[in-house]
Amino acid sequence: MSFYDNRYYHFNKSTLCIIGQWPFQSRLKKTIMFSILVSFLSTLIGLQLWGLIMAIPDFGIVMDVVPSMLINNFIVIKLINCLCTKYKMKQLLEYVEEAWKIMHTRPECKILELYAEESRSLIVRYMVAFYSIWIFYCATPIAISKIYTILPTNKTYTPRFLYRVEHVLDTDKYYNLLMLHGFISVFYIVTVVIAVDCFFVLCTQHVCALFKCIKYNVERIQGSDFVLLKPNIADDEAYHALIDCIKLYKHALKLVLILDNFCIV
C-alpha cells in the first residue's frame, strides 16, 4: 500500500492518476490514462477549431466559440507544465513522504496531521465546487431539452449543445454521441484543473506544517526550566530540539526552493 493512499492525500493521488500525471504510477497505466485524456481533449479542441474556422463570417458564433477555446488552451498549458515538471513533482512528493516518516513517532506528527487535514478539507471543497460546475454545465442542455418535450407547446425546440457546432455538424443526428463526448471531455478538463491546483495546495500546506514544527521546537527550547553548563549531549533536550529545528529548516527550504521553481499555471 502506498503512503499516499491515506485519507489525507488520497484525492490528490486519484485526480493525478486520472490524468496520467501521478509520478509513482506505472508507465503502462500512465500512458493509457494520459492517452485517453489527450484523445478526448484533442477531439474537443479539433471540433471547436473547425467550428471557429467555419464561423468566421458570423461574428456572433465566433464570440460564442472563442471563450471555450481559450479555456481549453489554458488546460493544455497546464498539462504541458505537468509534463515539463514531472520530476519536480516526484521530488516534492518524496520530500513530503520523508518528513512524515521522520516525524511519525514524534510530537510534531500531530502538527503534520492538523495541516494535512486542513489540506484535505480545502481539496474536498474545491473538488465539490468544480465537479458541481461540470454537472450543471453538461446537464443544463439535456434538462432544457427534456422540459420542452414534456411541456405542451407549439414551438419547435432545437436542442442546444455544449458548444457551437450546429453550423458544421448535424447536431440532431449526432446529439447523443456529441453530448457523451462533451460530457467526458469536460470531465477531463475539470479534473486537470483540480489535480494541478490541489497538488500545489498539498505542497504549500506541508511546508506551512514544517515551519510550524520549527516554531514548536523553538518554543520547547525557550521553555526549558534549567540550563546545564556542561550538559551530557545524549540527555540534553534543548540540544536535540535545536538540531531538529536545523534539520526541519533545511528540509522545508528544499521544498520551498523546488516550489519556487515549480510553475503552477
Coordinates of C-alpha atoms in Angstrom, one line a residue:
M1 CA 0.0 0.0 0.0
S2 CA 1.3 3.4 -1.0
F3 CA 1.9 6.1 1.6
Y4 CA -0.4 8.4 -0.5
D5 CA -3.4 6.0 -0.1
N6 CA -4.0 7.5 3.3
R7 CA -7.1 9.7 3.9
Y8 CA -5.2 13.0 3.7
Y9 CA -3.7 12.6 0.2
H10 CA -6.0 10.0 -1.4
F11 CA -7.8 12.7 -3.5
N12 CA -4.5 14.1 -4.8
K13 CA -3.4 10.7 -5.9
S14 CA -6.7 9.8 -7.5
T15 CA -7.0 13.0 -9.6
L16 CA -3.4 12.9 -10.8
C17 CA -3.9 9.2 -11.7
I18 CA -6.9 10.0 -13.8
I19 CA -4.9 12.4 -16.0
G20 CA -1.9 10.1 -16.0
Q21 CA 0.4 12.5 -14.1
W22 CA 0.9 10.6 -10.8
P23 CA 4.7 10.3 -10.5
F24 CA 4.6 6.8 -8.9
Q25 CA 2.1 5.4 -11.4
S26 CA 3.3 2.5 -13.6
R27 CA 4.4 3.6 -17.1
L28 CA 1.7 1.5 -18.7
K29 CA -1.1 3.0 -16.6
K30 CA 0.3 6.5 -17.0
T31 CA 0.4 6.1 -20.8
I32 CA -3.1 4.7 -21.1
M33 CA -4.7 7.3 -18.8
F34 CA -2.8 10.2 -20.5
S35 CA -3.7 8.9 -24.0
I36 CA -7.4 8.8 -23.1
L37 CA -7.2 12.3 -21.8
V38 CA -5.3 13.6 -24.9
S39 CA -7.7 11.8 -27.3
F40 CA -10.8 13.5 -25.7
L41 CA -9.2 16.9 -25.3
S42 CA -7.7 16.9 -28.8
T43 CA -11.0 15.9 -30.5
L44 CA -12.9 18.5 -28.4
I45 CA -10.4 21.3 -29.4
G46 CA -10.5 20.0 -33.0
L47 CA -14.3 20.3 -33.2
Q48 CA -14.2 23.7 -31.7
L49 CA -11.4 24.9 -34.0
W50 CA -13.3 23.5 -37.0
G51 CA -16.4 25.4 -35.8
L52 CA -14.5 28.6 -35.3
I53 CA -12.9 28.5 -38.8
M54 CA -16.2 27.8 -40.5
A55 CA -18.0 30.5 -38.4
I56 CA -15.5 33.3 -39.3
P57 CA -18.2 35.2 -41.4
D58 CA -20.6 35.0 -38.4
F59 CA -19.3 37.2 -35.6
G60 CA -21.9 36.0 -33.2
I61 CA -20.8 32.4 -33.4
V62 CA -17.2 33.4 -33.2
M63 CA -17.8 35.2 -29.9
D64 CA -19.5 32.0 -28.6
V65 CA -16.7 29.7 -29.6
V66 CA -13.7 31.9 -28.5
P67 CA -14.1 31.7 -24.7
S68 CA -14.3 27.9 -24.6
M69 CA -11.3 27.8 -26.9
L70 CA -9.3 30.0 -24.5
I71 CA -10.2 27.7 -21.6
N72 CA -9.1 24.7 -23.5
N73 CA -5.8 26.3 -24.4
F74 CA -5.3 27.1 -20.7
I75 CA -5.8 23.4 -19.8
V76 CA -3.3 22.4 -22.5
I77 CA -0.8 24.8 -20.9
K78 CA -1.4 23.2 -17.5
L79 CA -0.8 19.7 -19.0
I80 CA 2.4 20.8 -20.7
N81 CA 3.5 22.3 -17.4
C82 CA 2.9 19.0 -15.7
L83 CA 4.9 17.1 -18.3
C84 CA 7.8 19.5 -18.1
T85 CA 7.9 19.4 -14.2
K86 CA 7.1 15.8 -13.6
Y87 CA 10.5 15.1 -12.0
K88 CA 10.0 18.1 -9.6
M89 CA 6.5 16.7 -8.7
K90 CA 8.1 13.4 -7.8
Q91 CA 10.8 15.1 -5.8
L92 CA 8.3 17.1 -3.9
L93 CA 6.2 14.1 -3.0
E94 CA 9.2 12.2 -1.9
Y95 CA 10.2 15.0 0.4
V96 CA 6.6 15.1 1.9
E97 CA 6.7 11.3 2.5
E98 CA 10.2 11.5 4.0
A99 CA 9.0 14.2 6.5
W100 CA 6.1 12.0 7.6
K101 CA 8.4 9.0 8.2
I102 CA 10.9 11.1 10.2
M103 CA 8.2 12.5 12.5
H104 CA 5.9 9.5 12.6
T105 CA 6.6 8.9 16.4
R106 CA 7.4 12.4 17.4
P107 CA 5.1 15.1 18.8
E108 CA 5.4 17.1 15.6
C109 CA 3.4 14.4 13.8
K110 CA 0.2 16.0 15.3
I111 CA 1.1 19.2 13.6
L112 CA 1.5 17.4 10.2
E113 CA -1.8 15.7 10.7
L114 CA -3.5 19.1 11.5
Y115 CA -2.2 20.7 8.3
A116 CA -2.9 17.6 6.2
E117 CA -6.5 17.6 7.5
E118 CA -6.8 21.2 6.6
S119 CA -5.4 20.5 3.1
R120 CA -7.8 17.6 2.7
S121 CA -10.7 19.9 3.7
L122 CA -9.7 22.6 1.1
I123 CA -9.3 20.0 -1.6
V124 CA -12.7 18.3 -1.0
R125 CA -14.4 21.7 -1.1
Y126 CA -12.5 22.6 -4.3
M127 CA -13.5 19.3 -5.9
V128 CA -17.1 19.6 -4.9
A129 CA -17.3 23.1 -6.4
F130 CA -15.7 22.2 -9.7
Y131 CA -17.4 18.9 -10.3
S132 CA -20.7 20.6 -9.4
I133 CA -20.0 23.2 -12.2
W134 CA -19.2 20.3 -14.5
I135 CA -22.5 18.5 -13.8
F136 CA -24.5 21.8 -14.0
Y137 CA -22.8 22.8 -17.3
C138 CA -23.3 19.5 -19.0
A139 CA -26.7 18.7 -17.7
T140 CA -28.3 22.0 -18.5
P141 CA -28.9 21.4 -22.3
I142 CA -30.3 17.9 -21.5
A143 CA -32.6 19.3 -18.8
I144 CA -33.9 22.1 -21.1
S145 CA -34.5 19.6 -23.9
K146 CA -36.5 17.3 -21.6
I147 CA -38.6 20.2 -20.3
Y148 CA -39.5 21.2 -23.9
T149 CA -40.6 17.6 -24.6
I150 CA -42.8 17.5 -21.5
L151 CA -44.4 20.9 -21.7
P152 CA -47.2 21.4 -24.2
T153 CA -46.0 24.0 -26.8
N154 CA -46.4 24.6 -30.5
K155 CA -42.8 25.9 -30.8
T156 CA -40.2 23.6 -32.2
Y157 CA -37.1 23.5 -30.0
T158 CA -33.7 22.9 -31.4
P159 CA -31.6 21.0 -28.9
R160 CA -28.6 23.1 -27.6
F161 CA -25.2 21.6 -27.4
L162 CA -22.3 22.4 -25.1
Y163 CA -20.5 24.5 -27.7
R164 CA -21.4 25.8 -31.2
V165 CA -21.0 23.1 -33.8
E166 CA -24.5 23.1 -35.3
H167 CA -23.2 25.1 -38.4
V168 CA -20.8 22.3 -39.3
L169 CA -22.5 19.1 -37.9
D170 CA -26.0 17.7 -37.8
T171 CA -26.4 18.0 -34.0
D172 CA -29.9 16.4 -34.2
K173 CA -28.4 13.3 -35.8
Y174 CA -25.3 13.0 -33.6
Y175 CA -26.7 14.7 -30.5
N176 CA -26.3 11.8 -28.1
L177 CA -22.9 10.9 -29.3
L178 CA -21.7 14.5 -29.2
M179 CA -23.2 15.0 -25.7
L180 CA -21.4 11.9 -24.4
H181 CA -18.1 13.0 -25.9
G182 CA -18.6 16.6 -24.5
F183 CA -19.6 15.2 -21.1
I184 CA -16.4 13.1 -20.8
S185 CA -14.2 15.8 -22.3
V186 CA -15.4 18.5 -19.8
F187 CA -14.8 16.0 -17.0
Y188 CA -11.2 15.7 -18.0
I189 CA -10.8 19.4 -18.3
V190 CA -12.2 20.0 -14.8
T191 CA -10.0 17.1 -13.4
V192 CA -6.8 18.7 -14.9
V193 CA -7.6 21.9 -13.0
I194 CA -8.4 20.1 -9.8
A195 CA -5.4 17.8 -9.9
V196 CA -2.8 20.5 -10.6
D197 CA -4.2 23.1 -8.2
C198 CA -4.7 20.6 -5.4
F199 CA -1.2 19.3 -5.7
F200 CA 0.0 22.8 -5.1
V201 CA -2.3 23.1 -2.0
L202 CA -0.8 19.8 -0.7
C203 CA 2.8 21.0 -1.0
T204 CA 2.0 24.5 0.4
Q205 CA 0.2 23.2 3.4
H206 CA 3.0 20.7 4.1
V207 CA 5.6 23.5 4.0
C208 CA 3.5 25.5 6.4
A209 CA 3.3 22.5 8.7
L210 CA 7.1 22.2 8.7
F211 CA 7.6 25.8 9.7
K212 CA 5.0 25.3 12.4
C213 CA 7.1 22.3 13.6
I214 CA 10.2 24.6 13.7
K215 CA 8.2 27.0 15.9
Y216 CA 7.2 24.2 18.2
N217 CA 10.8 23.1 18.7
V218 CA 12.0 26.7 19.3
E219 CA 9.3 27.1 22.0
R220 CA 10.5 23.9 23.6
I221 CA 14.0 25.3 23.8
Q222 CA 12.7 28.6 25.3
G223 CA 10.5 26.7 27.7
S224 CA 13.4 24.8 29.3
D225 CA 13.3 25.1 33.1
F226 CA 17.0 24.6 33.6
V227 CA 20.3 25.1 31.8
L228 CA 23.4 22.9 32.4
L229 CA 26.8 24.4 32.0
K230 CA 28.3 21.1 30.9
P231 CA 25.4 19.0 29.7
N232 CA 25.5 15.4 28.5
I233 CA 24.6 15.8 24.8
A234 CA 22.7 12.5 24.9
D235 CA 20.4 13.8 27.6
D236 CA 20.2 17.5 26.5
E237 CA 16.7 18.0 25.3
A238 CA 17.4 21.6 24.2
Y239 CA 20.3 20.5 22.1
H240 CA 18.2 17.8 20.3
A241 CA 15.4 20.3 19.8
L242 CA 17.8 22.8 18.2
I243 CA 19.2 20.0 15.9
D244 CA 15.6 19.2 14.9
C245 CA 15.0 22.8 14.1
I246 CA 18.0 22.9 11.8
K247 CA 17.1 19.7 10.1
L248 CA 13.5 20.8 9.6
Y249 CA 14.5 24.2 8.3
K250 CA 16.8 22.6 5.7
H251 CA 14.1 20.2 4.7
A252 CA 11.5 23.0 4.4
L253 CA 14.0 25.1 2.5
K254 CA 14.4 22.4 -0.1
L255 CA 10.7 22.2 -0.6
V256 CA 10.3 25.9 -0.9
L257 CA 13.1 26.2 -3.5
I258 CA 11.5 23.5 -5.6
L259 CA 8.1 25.1 -5.3
D260 CA 9.6 28.4 -6.2
N261 CA 10.8 27.0 -9.4
F262 CA 7.7 24.9 -10.0
C263 CA 5.5 26.9 -12.3
I264 CA 1.8 26.4 -11.4
V265 CA -0.3 27.8 -14.2

